GROMACS .gro file of C-alpha atoms in nm:
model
  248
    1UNK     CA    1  13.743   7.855   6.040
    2UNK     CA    2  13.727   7.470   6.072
    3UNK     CA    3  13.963   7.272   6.290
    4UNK     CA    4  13.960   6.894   6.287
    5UNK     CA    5  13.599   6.828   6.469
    6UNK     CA    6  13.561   7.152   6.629
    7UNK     CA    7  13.403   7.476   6.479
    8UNK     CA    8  13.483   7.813   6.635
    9UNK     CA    9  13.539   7.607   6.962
   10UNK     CA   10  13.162   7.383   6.892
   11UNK     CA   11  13.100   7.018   6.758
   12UNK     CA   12  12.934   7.007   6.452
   13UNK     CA   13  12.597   6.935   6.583
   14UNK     CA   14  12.673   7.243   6.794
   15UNK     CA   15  12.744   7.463   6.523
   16UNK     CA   16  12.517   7.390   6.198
   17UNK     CA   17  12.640   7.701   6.053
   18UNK     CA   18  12.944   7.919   5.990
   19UNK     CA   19  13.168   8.066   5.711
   20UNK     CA   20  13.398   7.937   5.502
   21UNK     CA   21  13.788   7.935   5.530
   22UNK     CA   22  14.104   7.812   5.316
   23UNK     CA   23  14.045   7.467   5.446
   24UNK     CA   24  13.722   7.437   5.587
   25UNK     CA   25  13.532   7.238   5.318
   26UNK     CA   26  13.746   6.951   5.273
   27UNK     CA   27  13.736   6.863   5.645
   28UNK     CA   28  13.334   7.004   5.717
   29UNK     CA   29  13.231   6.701   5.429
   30UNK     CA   30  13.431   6.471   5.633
   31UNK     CA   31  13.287   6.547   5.931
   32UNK     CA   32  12.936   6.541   5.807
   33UNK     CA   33  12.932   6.190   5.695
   34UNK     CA   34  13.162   6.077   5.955
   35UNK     CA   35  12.927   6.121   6.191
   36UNK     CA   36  12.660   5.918   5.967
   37UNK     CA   37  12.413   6.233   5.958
   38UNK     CA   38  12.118   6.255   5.725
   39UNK     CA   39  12.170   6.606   5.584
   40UNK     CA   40  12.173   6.909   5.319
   41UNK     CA   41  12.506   7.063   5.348
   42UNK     CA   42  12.444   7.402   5.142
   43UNK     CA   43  12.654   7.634   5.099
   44UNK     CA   44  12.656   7.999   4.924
   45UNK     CA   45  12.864   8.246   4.807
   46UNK     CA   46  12.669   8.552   4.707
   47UNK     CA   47  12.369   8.445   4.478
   48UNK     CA   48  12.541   8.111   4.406
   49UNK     CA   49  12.403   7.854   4.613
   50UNK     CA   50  12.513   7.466   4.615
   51UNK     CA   51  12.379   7.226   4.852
   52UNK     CA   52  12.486   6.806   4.883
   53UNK     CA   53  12.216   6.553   5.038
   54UNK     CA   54  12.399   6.284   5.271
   55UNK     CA   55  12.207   5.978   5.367
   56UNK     CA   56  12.336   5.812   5.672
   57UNK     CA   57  12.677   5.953   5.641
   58UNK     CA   58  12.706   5.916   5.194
   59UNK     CA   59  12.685   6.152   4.985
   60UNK     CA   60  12.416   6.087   4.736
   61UNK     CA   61  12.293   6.379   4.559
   62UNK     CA   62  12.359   6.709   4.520
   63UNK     CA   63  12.226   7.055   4.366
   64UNK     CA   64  12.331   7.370   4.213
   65UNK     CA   65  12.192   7.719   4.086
   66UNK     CA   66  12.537   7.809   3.900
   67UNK     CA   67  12.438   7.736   3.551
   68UNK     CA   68  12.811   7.556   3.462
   69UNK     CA   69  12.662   7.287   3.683
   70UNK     CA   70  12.348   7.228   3.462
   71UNK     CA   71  12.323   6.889   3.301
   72UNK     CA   72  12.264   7.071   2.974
   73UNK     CA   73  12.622   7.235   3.013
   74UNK     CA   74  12.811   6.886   3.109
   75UNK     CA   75  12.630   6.682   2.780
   76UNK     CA   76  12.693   6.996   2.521
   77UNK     CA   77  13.084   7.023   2.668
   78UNK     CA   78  13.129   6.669   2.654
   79UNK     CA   79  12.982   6.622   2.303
   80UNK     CA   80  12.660   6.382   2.378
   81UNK     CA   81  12.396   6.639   2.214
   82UNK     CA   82  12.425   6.948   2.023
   83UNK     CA   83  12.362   7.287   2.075
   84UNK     CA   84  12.040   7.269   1.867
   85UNK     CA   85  11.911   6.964   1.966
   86UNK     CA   86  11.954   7.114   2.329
   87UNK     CA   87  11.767   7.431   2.261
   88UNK     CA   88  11.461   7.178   2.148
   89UNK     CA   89  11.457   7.002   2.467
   90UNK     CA   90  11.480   7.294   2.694
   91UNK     CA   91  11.153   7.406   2.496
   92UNK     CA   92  11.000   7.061   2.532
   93UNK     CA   93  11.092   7.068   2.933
   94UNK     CA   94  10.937   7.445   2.953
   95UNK     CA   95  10.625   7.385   2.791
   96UNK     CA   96  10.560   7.012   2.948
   97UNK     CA   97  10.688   7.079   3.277
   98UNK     CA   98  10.914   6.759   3.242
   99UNK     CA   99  11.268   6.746   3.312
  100UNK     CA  100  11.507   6.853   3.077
  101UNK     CA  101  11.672   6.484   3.085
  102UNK     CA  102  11.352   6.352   3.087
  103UNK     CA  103  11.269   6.526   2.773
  104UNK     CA  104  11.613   6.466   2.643
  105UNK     CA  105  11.581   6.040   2.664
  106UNK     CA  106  11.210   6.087   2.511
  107UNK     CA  107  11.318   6.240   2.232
  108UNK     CA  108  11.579   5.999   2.196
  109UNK     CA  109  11.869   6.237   2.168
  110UNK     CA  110  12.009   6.008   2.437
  111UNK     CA  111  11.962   5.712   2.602
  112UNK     CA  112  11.848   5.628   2.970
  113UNK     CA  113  12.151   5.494   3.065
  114UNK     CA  114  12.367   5.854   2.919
  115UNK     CA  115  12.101   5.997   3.158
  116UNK     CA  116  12.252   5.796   3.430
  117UNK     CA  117  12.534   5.840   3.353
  118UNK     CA  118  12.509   6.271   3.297
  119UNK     CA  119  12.344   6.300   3.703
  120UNK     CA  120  12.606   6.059   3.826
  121UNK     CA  121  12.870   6.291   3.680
  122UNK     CA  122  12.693   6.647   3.739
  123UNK     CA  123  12.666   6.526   4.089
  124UNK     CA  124  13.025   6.461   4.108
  125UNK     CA  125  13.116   6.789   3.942
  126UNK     CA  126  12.929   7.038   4.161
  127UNK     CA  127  13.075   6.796   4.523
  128UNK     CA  128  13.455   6.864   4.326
  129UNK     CA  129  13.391   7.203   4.222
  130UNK     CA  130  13.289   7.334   4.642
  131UNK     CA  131  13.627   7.189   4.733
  132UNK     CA  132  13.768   7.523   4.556
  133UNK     CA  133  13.528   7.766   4.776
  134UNK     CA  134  13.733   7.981   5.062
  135UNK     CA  135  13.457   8.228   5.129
  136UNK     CA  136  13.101   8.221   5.189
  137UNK     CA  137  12.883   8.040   5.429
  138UNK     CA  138  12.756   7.702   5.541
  139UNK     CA  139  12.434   7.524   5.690
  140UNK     CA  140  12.356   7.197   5.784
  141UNK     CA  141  11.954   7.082   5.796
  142UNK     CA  142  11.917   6.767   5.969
  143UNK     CA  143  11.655   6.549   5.902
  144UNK     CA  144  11.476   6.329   5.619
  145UNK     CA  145  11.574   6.472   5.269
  146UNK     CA  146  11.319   6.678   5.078
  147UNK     CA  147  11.503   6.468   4.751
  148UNK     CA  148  11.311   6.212   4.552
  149UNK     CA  149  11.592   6.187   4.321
  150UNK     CA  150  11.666   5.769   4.179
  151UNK     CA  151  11.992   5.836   4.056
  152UNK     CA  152  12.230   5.912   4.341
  153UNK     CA  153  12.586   5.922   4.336
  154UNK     CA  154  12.769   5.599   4.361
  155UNK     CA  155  13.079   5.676   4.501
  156UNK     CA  156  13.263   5.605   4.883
  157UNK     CA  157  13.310   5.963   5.085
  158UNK     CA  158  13.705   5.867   5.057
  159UNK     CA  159  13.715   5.875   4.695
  160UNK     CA  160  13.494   6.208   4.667
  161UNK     CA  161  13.769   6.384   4.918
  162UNK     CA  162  14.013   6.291   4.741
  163UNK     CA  163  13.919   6.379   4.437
  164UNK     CA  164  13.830   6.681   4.548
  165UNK     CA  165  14.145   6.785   4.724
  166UNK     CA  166  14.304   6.652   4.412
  167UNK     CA  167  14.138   6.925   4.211
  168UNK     CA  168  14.248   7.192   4.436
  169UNK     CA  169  14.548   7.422   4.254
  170UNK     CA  170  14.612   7.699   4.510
  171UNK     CA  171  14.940   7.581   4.706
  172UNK     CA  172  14.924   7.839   4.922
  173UNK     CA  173  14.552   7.619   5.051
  174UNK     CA  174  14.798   7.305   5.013
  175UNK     CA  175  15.063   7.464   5.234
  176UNK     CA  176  14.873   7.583   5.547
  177UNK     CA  177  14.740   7.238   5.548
  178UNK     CA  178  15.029   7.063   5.570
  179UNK     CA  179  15.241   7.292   5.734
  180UNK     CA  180  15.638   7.307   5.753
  181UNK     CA  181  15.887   7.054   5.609
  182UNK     CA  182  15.928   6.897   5.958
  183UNK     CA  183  15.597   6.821   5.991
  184UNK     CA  184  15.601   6.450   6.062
  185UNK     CA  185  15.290   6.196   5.943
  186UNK     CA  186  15.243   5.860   5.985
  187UNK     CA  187  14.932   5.584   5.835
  188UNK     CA  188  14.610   5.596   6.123
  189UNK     CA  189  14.465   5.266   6.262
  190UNK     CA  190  14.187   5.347   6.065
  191UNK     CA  191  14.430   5.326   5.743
  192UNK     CA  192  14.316   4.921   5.623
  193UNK     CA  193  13.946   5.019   5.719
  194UNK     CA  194  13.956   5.361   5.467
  195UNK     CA  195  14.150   5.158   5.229
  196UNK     CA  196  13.899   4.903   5.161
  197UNK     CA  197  13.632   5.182   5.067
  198UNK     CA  198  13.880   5.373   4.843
  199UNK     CA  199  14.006   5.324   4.477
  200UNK     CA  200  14.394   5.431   4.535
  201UNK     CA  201  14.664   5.408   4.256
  202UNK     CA  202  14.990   5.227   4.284
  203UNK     CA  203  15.112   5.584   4.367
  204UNK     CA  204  14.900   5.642   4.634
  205UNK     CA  205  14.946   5.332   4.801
  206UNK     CA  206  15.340   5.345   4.739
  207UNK     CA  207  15.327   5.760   4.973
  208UNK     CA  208  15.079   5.584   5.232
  209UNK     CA  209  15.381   5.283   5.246
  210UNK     CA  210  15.630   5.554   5.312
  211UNK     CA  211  15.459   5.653   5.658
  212UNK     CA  212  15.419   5.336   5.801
  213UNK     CA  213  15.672   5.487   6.088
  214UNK     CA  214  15.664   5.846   6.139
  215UNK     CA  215  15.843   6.058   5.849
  216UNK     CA  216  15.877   6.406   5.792
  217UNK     CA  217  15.715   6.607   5.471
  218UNK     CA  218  16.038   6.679   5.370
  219UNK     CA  219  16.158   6.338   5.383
  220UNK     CA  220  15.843   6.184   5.165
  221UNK     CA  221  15.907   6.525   4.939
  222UNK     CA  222  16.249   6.370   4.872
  223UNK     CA  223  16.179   6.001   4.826
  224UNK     CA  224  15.901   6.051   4.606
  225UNK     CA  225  15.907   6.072   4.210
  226UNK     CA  226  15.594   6.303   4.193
  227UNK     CA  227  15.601   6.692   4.235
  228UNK     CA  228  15.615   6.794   4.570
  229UNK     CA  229  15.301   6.967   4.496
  230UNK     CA  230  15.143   6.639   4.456
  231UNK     CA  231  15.280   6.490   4.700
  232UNK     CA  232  15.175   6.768   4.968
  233UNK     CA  233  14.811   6.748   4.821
  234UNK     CA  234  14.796   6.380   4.869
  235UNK     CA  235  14.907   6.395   5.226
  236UNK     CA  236  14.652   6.696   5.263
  237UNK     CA  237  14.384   6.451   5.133
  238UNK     CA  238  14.465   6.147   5.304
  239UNK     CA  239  14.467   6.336   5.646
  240UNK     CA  240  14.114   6.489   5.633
  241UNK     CA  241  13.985   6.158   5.550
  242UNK     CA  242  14.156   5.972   5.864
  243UNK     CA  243  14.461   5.797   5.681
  244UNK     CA  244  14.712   5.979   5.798
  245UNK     CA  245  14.769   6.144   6.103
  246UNK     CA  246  15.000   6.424   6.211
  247UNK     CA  247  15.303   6.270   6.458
  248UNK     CA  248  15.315   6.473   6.773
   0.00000   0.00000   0.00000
């Protein structure tokens, strides 16, 4: 399982593959674009495969064979085109080899910029969704990226952690992270530099203020008005991406 930078005892670079643990993923995509690598990060579980393309240390782009993560799936769930008008251009994309949102803007069922708009948020969807993976496997191929894809994801590597960390509901994940109630934390020197990048809530900021001298889980558990669920997620999040650090 992941530690920090080290895996199984390696550096990344070391060690471009492994398996998956209860809090690997969070910190591995932290660690990938950390180090500014051009990358696919895929992992699979069984016949499910999803991989994320990072350009110089951002993710941009990302893929998926689970078919939740189609961009049929996201535009029929979020009401942009209906079920029949989807069936038509799946059979336009299948017998014109175009694709499908391609075939979806020429028929004008949407526009270009819903297009946009539907890869921007499938791509942000299948990152969110591996933050929930605690089995499986993972590779890293360095290198130029096989992807011509236009539309990449338009988001800082800060925000997509925490967002993904935020969508994680097992607490017993959330627990081994943080550890006991005595665990103390305290903002990085890296905190102003992250903070710039990142789109934090009042809320955020206000648990970040809290740990501007060394203070105990426990003690931000009691001063805070959110759930200490939230609270220990938050703190989970803002140490994998370098806000916080654990006292010694």
């Amino acid at each position: 399982m992941l530690d920090g930078k080290m895996y199984d005892g390696k550096t990344l670079l070391e060690s471009p593959a492994g398996r998956l643990g209860p809090l690997t993923l969070p910190s591995l995509i932290h660690d990938v674009c950390e180090e500014r690598n051009t990358c696919v990060l895929s992992v699979r579980d069984g016949a499910i495969e999803k991989s994320i393309y990072v350009d110089t240390g951002r993710i941009i782009f990302a893929r998926s064979n689970d078919q939740e993560d189609r961009l049929g799936s996201l535009l029929i769930k979020r009401g942009m085109v209906s079920f029949k008008n989807m069936e038509e251009a799946v059979a336009v994309s299948q017998a014109t080899g175009k694709r499908l949102g391609g075939s979806l803007v020429e028929m004008h069922l949407i526009r270009p910029q819903d297009l946009t708009w539907g890869v921007r948020e499938q791509v942000k969807a299948i990152v969110a969704g591996l933050f929930n993976w605690t089995r499986g496997s993972y590779a890293i191929s360095l290198g130029p990226l096989p992807s011509e894809e236009v539309i990449t994801l338009k988001m800082s590597t800060g925000d997509i952690i925490l967002e993904g960390v935020k969508g994680i509901t097992e607490w017993i994940r959330i627990q081994l992270a943080v550890g006991g109630l005595q665990t103390r934390f305290q903002v990085s020197p890296r905190l102003d530099e992250m903070g710039r990048s990142m789109n934090l809530s009042l809320e955020e900021w206000t648990l970040l203020s809290r740990c501007e001298e060394a203070v105990t889980l426990e003690s931000l558990c009691e001063t805070s008005p959110m759930k200490d669920f939230d609270v220990c997620r938050l703190v989970w999040a803002f140490t994998v991406v370098g806000m916080l650090q654990r006292d010694a």
